[in-house]
CSV table of C-alpha atoms in Angstrom, one decimal:
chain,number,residue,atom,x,y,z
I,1,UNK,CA,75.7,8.7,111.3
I,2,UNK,CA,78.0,11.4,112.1
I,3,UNK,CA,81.5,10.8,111.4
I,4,UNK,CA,82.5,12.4,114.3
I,5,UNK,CA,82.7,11.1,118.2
I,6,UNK,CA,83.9,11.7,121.5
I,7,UNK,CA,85.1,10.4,124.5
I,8,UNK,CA,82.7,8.0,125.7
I,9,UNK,CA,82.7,5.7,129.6
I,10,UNK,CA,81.7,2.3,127.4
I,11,UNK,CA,83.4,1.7,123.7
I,12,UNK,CA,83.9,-1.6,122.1
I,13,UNK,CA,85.7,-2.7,118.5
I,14,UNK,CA,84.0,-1.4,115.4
I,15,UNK,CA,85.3,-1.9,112.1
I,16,UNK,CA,86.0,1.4,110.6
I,17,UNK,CA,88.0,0.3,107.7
I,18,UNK,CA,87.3,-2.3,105.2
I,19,UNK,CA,89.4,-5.1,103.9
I,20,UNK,CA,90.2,-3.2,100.6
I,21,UNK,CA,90.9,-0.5,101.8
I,22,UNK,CA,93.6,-2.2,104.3
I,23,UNK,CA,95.0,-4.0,101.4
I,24,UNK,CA,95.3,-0.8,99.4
I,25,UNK,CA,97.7,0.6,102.0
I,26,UNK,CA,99.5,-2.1,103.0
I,27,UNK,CA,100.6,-3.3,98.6
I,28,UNK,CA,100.5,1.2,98.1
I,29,UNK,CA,103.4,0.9,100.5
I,30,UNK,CA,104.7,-2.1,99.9
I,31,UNK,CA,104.9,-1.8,95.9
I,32,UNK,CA,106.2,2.5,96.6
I,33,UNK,CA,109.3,0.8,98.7
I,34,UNK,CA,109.9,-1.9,96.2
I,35,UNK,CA,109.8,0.5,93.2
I,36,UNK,CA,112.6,2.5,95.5
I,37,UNK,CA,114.5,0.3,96.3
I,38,UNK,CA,115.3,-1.2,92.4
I,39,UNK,CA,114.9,2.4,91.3
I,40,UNK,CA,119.0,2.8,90.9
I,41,UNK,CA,120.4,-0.3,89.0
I,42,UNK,CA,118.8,-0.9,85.5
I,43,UNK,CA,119.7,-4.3,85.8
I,44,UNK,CA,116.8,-4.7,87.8
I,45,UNK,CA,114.3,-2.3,85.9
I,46,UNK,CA,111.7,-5.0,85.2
I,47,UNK,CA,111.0,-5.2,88.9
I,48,UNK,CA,110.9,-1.5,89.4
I,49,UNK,CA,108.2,-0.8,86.4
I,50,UNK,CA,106.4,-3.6,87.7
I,51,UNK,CA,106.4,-2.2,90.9
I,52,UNK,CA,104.9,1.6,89.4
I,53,UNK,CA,102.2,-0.6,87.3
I,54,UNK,CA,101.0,-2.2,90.6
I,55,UNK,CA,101.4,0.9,92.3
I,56,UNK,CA,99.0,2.7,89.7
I,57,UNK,CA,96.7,0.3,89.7
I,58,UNK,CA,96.1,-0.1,92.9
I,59,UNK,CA,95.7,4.1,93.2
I,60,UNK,CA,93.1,3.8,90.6
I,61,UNK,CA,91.2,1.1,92.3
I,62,UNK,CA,91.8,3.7,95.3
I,63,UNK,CA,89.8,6.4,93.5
I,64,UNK,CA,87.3,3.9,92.2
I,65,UNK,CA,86.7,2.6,96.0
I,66,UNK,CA,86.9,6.4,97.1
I,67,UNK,CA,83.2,6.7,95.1
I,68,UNK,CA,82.0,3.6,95.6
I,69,UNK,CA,83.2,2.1,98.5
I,70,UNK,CA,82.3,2.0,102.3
I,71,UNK,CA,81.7,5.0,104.5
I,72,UNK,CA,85.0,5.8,106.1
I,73,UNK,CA,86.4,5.3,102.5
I,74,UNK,CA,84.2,7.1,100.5
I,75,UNK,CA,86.2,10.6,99.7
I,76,UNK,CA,82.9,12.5,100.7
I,77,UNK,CA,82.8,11.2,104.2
I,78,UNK,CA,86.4,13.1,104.9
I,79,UNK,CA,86.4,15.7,102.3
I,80,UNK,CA,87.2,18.4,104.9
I,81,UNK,CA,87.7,22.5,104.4
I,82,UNK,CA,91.3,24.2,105.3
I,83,UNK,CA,89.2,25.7,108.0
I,84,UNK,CA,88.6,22.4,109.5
I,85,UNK,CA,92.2,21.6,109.4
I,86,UNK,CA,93.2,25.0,111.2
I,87,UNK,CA,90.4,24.0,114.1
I,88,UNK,CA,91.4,20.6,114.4
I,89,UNK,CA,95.1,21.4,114.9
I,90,UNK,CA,94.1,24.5,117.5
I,91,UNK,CA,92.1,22.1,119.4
I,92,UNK,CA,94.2,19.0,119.1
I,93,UNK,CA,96.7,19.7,122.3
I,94,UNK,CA,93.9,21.3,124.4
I,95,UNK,CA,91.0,19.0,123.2
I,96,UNK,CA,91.6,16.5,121.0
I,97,UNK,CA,88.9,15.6,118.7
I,98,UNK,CA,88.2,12.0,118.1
I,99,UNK,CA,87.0,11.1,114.5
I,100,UNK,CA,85.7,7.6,113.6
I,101,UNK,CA,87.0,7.6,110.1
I,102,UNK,CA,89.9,10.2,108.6
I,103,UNK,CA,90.6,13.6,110.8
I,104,UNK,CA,90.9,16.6,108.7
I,105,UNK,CA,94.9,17.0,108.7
I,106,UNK,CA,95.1,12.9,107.9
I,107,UNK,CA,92.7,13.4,104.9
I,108,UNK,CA,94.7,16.2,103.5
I,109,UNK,CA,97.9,14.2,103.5
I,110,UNK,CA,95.4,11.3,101.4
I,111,UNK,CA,94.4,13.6,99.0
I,112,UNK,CA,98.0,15.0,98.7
I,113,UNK,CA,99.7,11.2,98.9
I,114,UNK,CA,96.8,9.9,96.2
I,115,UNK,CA,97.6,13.3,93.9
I,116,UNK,CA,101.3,12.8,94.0
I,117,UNK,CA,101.3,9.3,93.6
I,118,UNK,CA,99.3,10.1,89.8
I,119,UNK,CA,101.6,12.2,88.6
I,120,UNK,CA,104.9,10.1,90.2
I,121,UNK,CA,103.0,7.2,87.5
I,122,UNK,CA,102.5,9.5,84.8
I,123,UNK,CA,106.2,11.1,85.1
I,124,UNK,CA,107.4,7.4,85.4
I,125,UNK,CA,105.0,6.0,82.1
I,126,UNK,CA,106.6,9.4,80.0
I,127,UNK,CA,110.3,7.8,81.6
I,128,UNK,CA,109.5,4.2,80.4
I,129,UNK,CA,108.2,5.8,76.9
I,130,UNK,CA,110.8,8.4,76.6
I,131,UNK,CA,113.9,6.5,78.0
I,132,UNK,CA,113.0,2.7,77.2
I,133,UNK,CA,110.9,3.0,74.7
I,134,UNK,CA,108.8,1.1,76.4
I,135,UNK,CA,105.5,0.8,78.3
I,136,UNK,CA,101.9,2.7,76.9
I,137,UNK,CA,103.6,5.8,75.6
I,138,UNK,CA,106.8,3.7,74.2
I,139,UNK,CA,106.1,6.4,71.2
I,140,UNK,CA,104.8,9.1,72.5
I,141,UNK,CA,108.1,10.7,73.4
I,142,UNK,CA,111.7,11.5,71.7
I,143,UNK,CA,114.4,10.0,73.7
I,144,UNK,CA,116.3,13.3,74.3
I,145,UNK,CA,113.6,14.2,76.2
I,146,UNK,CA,113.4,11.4,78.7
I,147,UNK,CA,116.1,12.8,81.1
I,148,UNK,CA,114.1,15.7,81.9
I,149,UNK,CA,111.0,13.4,83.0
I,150,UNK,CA,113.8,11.0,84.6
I,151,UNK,CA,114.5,14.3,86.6
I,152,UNK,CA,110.8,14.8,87.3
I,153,UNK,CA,110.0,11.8,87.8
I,154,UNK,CA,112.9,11.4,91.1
I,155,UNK,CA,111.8,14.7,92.2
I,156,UNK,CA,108.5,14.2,92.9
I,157,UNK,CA,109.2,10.4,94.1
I,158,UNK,CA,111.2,12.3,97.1
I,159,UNK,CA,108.8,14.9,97.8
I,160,UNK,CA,105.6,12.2,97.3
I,161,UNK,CA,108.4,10.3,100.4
I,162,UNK,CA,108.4,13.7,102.4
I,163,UNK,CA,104.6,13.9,102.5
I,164,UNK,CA,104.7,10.1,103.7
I,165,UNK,CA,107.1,10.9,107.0
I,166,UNK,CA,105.1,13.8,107.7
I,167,UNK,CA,101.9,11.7,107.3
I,168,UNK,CA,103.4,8.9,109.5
I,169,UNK,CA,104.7,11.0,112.5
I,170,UNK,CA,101.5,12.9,112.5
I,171,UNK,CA,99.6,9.3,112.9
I,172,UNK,CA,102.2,8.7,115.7
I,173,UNK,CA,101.7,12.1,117.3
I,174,UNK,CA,97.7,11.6,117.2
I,175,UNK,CA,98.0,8.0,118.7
I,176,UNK,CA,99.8,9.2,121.6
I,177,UNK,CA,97.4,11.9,122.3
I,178,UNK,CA,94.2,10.2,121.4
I,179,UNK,CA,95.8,7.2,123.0
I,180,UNK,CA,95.0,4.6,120.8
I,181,UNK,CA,97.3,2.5,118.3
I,182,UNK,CA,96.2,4.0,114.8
I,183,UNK,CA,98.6,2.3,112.5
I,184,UNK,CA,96.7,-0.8,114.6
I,185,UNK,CA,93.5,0.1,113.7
I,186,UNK,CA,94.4,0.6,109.6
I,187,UNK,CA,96.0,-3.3,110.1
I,188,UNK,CA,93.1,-4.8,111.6
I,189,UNK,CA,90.3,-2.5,111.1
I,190,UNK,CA,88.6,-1.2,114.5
I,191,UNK,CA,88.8,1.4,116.8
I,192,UNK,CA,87.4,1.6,120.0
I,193,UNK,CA,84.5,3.6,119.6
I,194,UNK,CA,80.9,3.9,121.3
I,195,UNK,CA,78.8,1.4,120.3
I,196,UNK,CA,76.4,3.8,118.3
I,197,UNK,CA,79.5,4.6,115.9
I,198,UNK,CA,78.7,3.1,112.0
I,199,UNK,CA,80.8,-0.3,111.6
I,200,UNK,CA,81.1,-1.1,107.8
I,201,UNK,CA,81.2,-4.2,106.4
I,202,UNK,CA,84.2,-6.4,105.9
I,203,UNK,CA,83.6,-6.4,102.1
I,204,UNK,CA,85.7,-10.0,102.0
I,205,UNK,CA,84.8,-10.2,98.1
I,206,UNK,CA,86.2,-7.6,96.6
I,207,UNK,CA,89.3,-8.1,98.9
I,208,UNK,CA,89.8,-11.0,97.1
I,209,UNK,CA,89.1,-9.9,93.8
I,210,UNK,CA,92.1,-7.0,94.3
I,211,UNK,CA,94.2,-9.6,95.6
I,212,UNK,CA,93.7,-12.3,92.6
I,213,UNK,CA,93.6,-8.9,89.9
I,214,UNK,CA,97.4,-8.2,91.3
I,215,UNK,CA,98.2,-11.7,91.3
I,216,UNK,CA,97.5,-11.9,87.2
I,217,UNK,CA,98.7,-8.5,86.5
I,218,UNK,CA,102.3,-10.0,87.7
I,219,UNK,CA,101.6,-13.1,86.3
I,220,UNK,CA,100.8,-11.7,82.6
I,221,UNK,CA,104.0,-8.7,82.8
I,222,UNK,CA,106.5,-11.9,83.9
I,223,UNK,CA,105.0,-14.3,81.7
I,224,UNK,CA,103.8,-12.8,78.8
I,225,UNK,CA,105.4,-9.7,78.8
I,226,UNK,CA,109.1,-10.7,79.3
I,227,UNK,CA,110.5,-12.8,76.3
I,228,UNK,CA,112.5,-15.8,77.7
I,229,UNK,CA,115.7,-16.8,76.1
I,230,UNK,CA,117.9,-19.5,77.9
I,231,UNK,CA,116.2,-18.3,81.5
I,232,UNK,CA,117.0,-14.5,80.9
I,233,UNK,CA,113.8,-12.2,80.6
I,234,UNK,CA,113.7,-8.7,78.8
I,235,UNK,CA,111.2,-6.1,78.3
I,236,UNK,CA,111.3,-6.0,74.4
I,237,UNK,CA,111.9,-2.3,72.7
I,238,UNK,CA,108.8,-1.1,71.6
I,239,UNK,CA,109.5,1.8,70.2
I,240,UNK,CA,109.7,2.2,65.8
I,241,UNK,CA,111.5,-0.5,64.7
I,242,UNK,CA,115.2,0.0,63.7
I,243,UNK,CA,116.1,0.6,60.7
I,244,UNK,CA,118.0,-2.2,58.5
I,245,UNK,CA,119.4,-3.1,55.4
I,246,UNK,CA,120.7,-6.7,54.0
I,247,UNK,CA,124.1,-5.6,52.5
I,248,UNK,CA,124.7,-4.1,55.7
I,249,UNK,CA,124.3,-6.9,57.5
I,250,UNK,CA,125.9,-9.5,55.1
I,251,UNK,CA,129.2,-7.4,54.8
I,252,UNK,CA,129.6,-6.0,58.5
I,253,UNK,CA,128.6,-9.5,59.7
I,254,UNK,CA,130.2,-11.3,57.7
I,255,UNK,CA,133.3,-10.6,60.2
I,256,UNK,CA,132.1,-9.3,63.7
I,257,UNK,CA,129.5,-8.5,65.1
I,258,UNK,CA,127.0,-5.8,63.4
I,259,UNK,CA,126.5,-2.3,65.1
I,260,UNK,CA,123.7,-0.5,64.8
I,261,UNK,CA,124.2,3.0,62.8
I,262,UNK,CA,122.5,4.5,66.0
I,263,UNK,CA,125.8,3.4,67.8
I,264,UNK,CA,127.9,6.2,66.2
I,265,UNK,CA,127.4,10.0,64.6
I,266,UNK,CA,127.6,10.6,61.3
I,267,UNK,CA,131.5,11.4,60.9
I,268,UNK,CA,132.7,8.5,62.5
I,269,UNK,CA,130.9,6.2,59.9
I,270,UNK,CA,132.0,8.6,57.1
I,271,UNK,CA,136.0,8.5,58.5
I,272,UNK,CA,135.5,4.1,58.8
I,273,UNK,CA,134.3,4.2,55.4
I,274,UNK,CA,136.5,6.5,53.8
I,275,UNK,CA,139.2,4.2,55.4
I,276,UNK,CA,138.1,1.1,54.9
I,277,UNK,CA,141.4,-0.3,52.9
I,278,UNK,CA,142.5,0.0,56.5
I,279,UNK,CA,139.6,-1.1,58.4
I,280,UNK,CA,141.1,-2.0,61.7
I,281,UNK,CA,143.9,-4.0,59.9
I,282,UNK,CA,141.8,-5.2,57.5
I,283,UNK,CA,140.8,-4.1,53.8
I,284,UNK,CA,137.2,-4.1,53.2
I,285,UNK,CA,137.6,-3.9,49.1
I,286,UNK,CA,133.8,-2.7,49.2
I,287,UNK,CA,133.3,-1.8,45.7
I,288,UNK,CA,131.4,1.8,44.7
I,289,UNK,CA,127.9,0.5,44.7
I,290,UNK,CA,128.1,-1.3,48.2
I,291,UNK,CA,130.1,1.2,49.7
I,292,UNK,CA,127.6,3.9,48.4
I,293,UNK,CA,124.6,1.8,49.6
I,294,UNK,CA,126.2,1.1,53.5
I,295,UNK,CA,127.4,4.6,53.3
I,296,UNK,CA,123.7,5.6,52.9
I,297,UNK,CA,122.2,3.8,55.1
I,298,UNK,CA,124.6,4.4,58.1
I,299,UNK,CA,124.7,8.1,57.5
I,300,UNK,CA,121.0,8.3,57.6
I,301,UNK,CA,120.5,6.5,61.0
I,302,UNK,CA,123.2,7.6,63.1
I,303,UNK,CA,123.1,8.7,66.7
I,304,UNK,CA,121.9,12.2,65.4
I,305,UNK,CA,119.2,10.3,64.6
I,306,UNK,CA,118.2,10.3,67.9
I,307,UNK,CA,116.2,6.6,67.5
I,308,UNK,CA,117.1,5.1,71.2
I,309,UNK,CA,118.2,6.0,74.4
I,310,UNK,CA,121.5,4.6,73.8
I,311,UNK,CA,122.1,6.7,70.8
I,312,UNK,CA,121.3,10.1,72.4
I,313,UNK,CA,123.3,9.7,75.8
I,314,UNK,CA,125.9,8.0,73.6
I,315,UNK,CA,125.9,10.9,71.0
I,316,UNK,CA,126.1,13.5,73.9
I,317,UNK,CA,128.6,11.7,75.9
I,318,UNK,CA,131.3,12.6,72.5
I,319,UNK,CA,132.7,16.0,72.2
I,320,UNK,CA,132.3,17.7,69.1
I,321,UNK,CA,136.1,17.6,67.9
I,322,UNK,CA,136.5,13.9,68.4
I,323,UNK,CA,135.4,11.5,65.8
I,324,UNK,CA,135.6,8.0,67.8
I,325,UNK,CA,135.9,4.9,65.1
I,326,UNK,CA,134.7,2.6,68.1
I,327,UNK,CA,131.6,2.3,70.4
I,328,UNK,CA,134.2,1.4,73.3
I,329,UNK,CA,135.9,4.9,72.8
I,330,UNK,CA,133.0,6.5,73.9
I,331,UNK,CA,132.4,7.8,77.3
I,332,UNK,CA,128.9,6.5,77.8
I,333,UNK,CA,130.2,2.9,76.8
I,334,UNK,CA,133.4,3.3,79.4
I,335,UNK,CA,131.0,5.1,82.4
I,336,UNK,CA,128.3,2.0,81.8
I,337,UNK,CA,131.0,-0.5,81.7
I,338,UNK,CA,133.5,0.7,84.1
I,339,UNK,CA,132.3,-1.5,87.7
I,340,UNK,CA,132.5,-4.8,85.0
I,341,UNK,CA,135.5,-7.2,85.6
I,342,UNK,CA,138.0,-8.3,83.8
I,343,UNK,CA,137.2,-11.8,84.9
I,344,UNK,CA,134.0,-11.5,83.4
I,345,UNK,CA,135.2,-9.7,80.0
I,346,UNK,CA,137.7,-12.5,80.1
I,347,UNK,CA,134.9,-15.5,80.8
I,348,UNK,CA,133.8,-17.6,78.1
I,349,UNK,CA,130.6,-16.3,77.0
I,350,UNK,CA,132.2,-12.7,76.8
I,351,UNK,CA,135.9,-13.1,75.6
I,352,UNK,CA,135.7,-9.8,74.5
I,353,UNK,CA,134.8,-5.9,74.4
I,354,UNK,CA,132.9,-6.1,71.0
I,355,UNK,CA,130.6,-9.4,72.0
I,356,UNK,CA,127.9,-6.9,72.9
I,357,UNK,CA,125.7,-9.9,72.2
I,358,UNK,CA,127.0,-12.3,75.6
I,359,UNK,CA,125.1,-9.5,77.6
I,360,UNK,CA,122.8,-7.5,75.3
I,361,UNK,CA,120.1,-10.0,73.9
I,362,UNK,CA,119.1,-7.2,71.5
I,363,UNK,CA,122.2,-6.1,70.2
I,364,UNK,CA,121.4,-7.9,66.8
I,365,UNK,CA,118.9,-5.4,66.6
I,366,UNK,CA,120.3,-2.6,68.0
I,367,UNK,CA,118.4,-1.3,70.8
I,368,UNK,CA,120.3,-2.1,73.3
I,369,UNK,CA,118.0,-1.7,76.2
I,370,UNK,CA,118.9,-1.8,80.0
I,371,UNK,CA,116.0,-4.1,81.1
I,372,UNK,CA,117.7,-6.8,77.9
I,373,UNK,CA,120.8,-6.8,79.3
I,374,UNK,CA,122.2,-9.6,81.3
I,375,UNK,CA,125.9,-10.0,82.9
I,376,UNK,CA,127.1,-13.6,83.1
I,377,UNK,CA,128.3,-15.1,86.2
């Protein structure tokens, strides 16, 4: 059955697109605008990579229903040439050309919208490995190179949104001249079309099976994925695990709170240990061996080590003639904590600056990830 018709004296409803295929487009746009609109506060990052999971999937069930689904959805039935697209437009104020399934112009804009929205995952999966250290390529990529795919990654999530208003007003400028309701017909399904037009089946099954394979997916990444502790989720780290060392831990924590190595470069650790009989007030009275040991290890795993996100954007946030003895003299820590209040460094579970732990839950470890982070009330 050709996929082309025209104007015809008696038309009735026939179903040109499937359930699935509806679905697709309605979640595609729905999981795109949820993934925008938690794309700025890392707070919320959980919900944004969930959102560019789900979007993924469902392009790749796309492509898979693109080979082996209905007619109208099946990438052959509106694979058309640039040729096609030039005679379509030339003809579409004089004589409009009604197609049962995708017009040449609308099927360009798919192919564009389903290439774009591969490579907006990929440049986000490289982000989540790079940045996060998390997701499939968690360590893949260095963290110093994350900002660049950050970079890409917003880039071609506006132009992959340009493509979608031009695709949108060109379905309202078709409906108007074709005179029938097109975003309509991809809700419900059908098009008034001659009765000899090919209907496709509803294909309720498999509607059902994309439906119930989303529903898990965000069942297993907010269940199993997220560690609970006292009703706060995180995406763990899962990058190489940080370095450590028992002395380390016994003598720094043995008094505050232990920071990670990663926290500070190089000098600053040399400058707190070669003043440690004035540690902040204090006298540490490390004697040669330990001092040599923590000295070691906090030398070797500094920021220039490059292990997280936190240490590279902390590391380039210092200028070179500055040797900072505290995290908070950084200006990455002041920029990231500058909106908090002081009611909230004053509440009880804070109480204070270096309690990284009351909104970190992996600063024991060091990671310090956005998506672990959680600000008390």
């Amino acid at each position: 059955m050709d996929n082309n018709t025209s104007a015809h004296s008696s038309t009735e409803p026939v179903r040109i697109w499937d359930l699935p295929t509806r679905i697709f487009h309605g979640l595609w746009i729905a999981f795109f605008v949820l993934a925008w609109v938690f794309h700025e506060d890392n707070r919320y990052l959980n919900i944004h990579v969930f959102a560019g999971y789900a979007f993924l999937a469902l392009l790749l069930f796309r492509l898979f229903w693109g080979l082996f689904g209905s007619h109208y959805a099946r990438f052959r039935h509106f694979f058309y040439t640039p040729g096609a697209v030039v005679t379509y437009l030339k003809r579409l104020l004089s004589k409009p050309q009604q197609i049962a399934g995708h017009n040449p112009v609308g099927a360009w804009a798919i192919f564009i919208l389903l290439g774009l929205g591969l490579v907006v995952s990929l440049s986000g999966l490289i982000t989540l490995g790079a940045e996060e250290r998390q997701g499939p390529l968690a360590t893949l990529f260095h963290p110093a190179t994350g900002l660049l795919w950050h970079k890409v990654h917003e880039f071609l999530s506006w132009l992959m949104l340009a493509v979608v208003a031009v695709h949108v007003s060109g379905v309202i400028i078709e409906s108007i001249l074709h005179r029938e309701n097109l975003m309509l017909a991809m809700i419900n399904g059908h098009k008034q079309r001659p009765a000899s037009t090919l209907g496709v089946p509803r294909h309720g099954k498999m509607a059902l099976l994309l439906c119930i394979s989303i529903l898990l997916g965000a069942g297993f990444y907010f269940g199993a994925c997220l560690p609970y502790e006292s009703g706060r989720a995180c995406q763990p780290f899962l990058g190489p695990k940080l370095p450590d060392n028992v002395l380390w831990r016994e003598e720094c924590g043995s008094c505050h709170a232990i920071y990670h190595p990663t926290l500070l470069p190089q000098r600053s650790w040399v400058k707190i240990l070669d003043t440690q009989h004035q540690h902040f007030g204090e006298d540490l009275d490390l004697d040669t061996d330990s001092r040599n040991e923590i000295h070691n290890f906090l030398t070797t795993y500094a920021a220039e080590t490059l292990l997280t996100e936190a240490a590279y954007k902390i590391l380039r946030s210092i200028p070179p003639e500055t040797t900072p003895l505290r995290i908070t003299e950084t200006a990455y820590w002041q920029k990231k904590h500058a909106d908090i209040s002081q009611l909230i460094w004053q509440s009880p579970q804070v109480r204070s600056r270096a309690q990284c732990e009351a909104c970190h839950l992996d600063a024991a470890v060091g990671t310090y990830e956005d998506s672990a982070m959680f600000i008390p009330n």
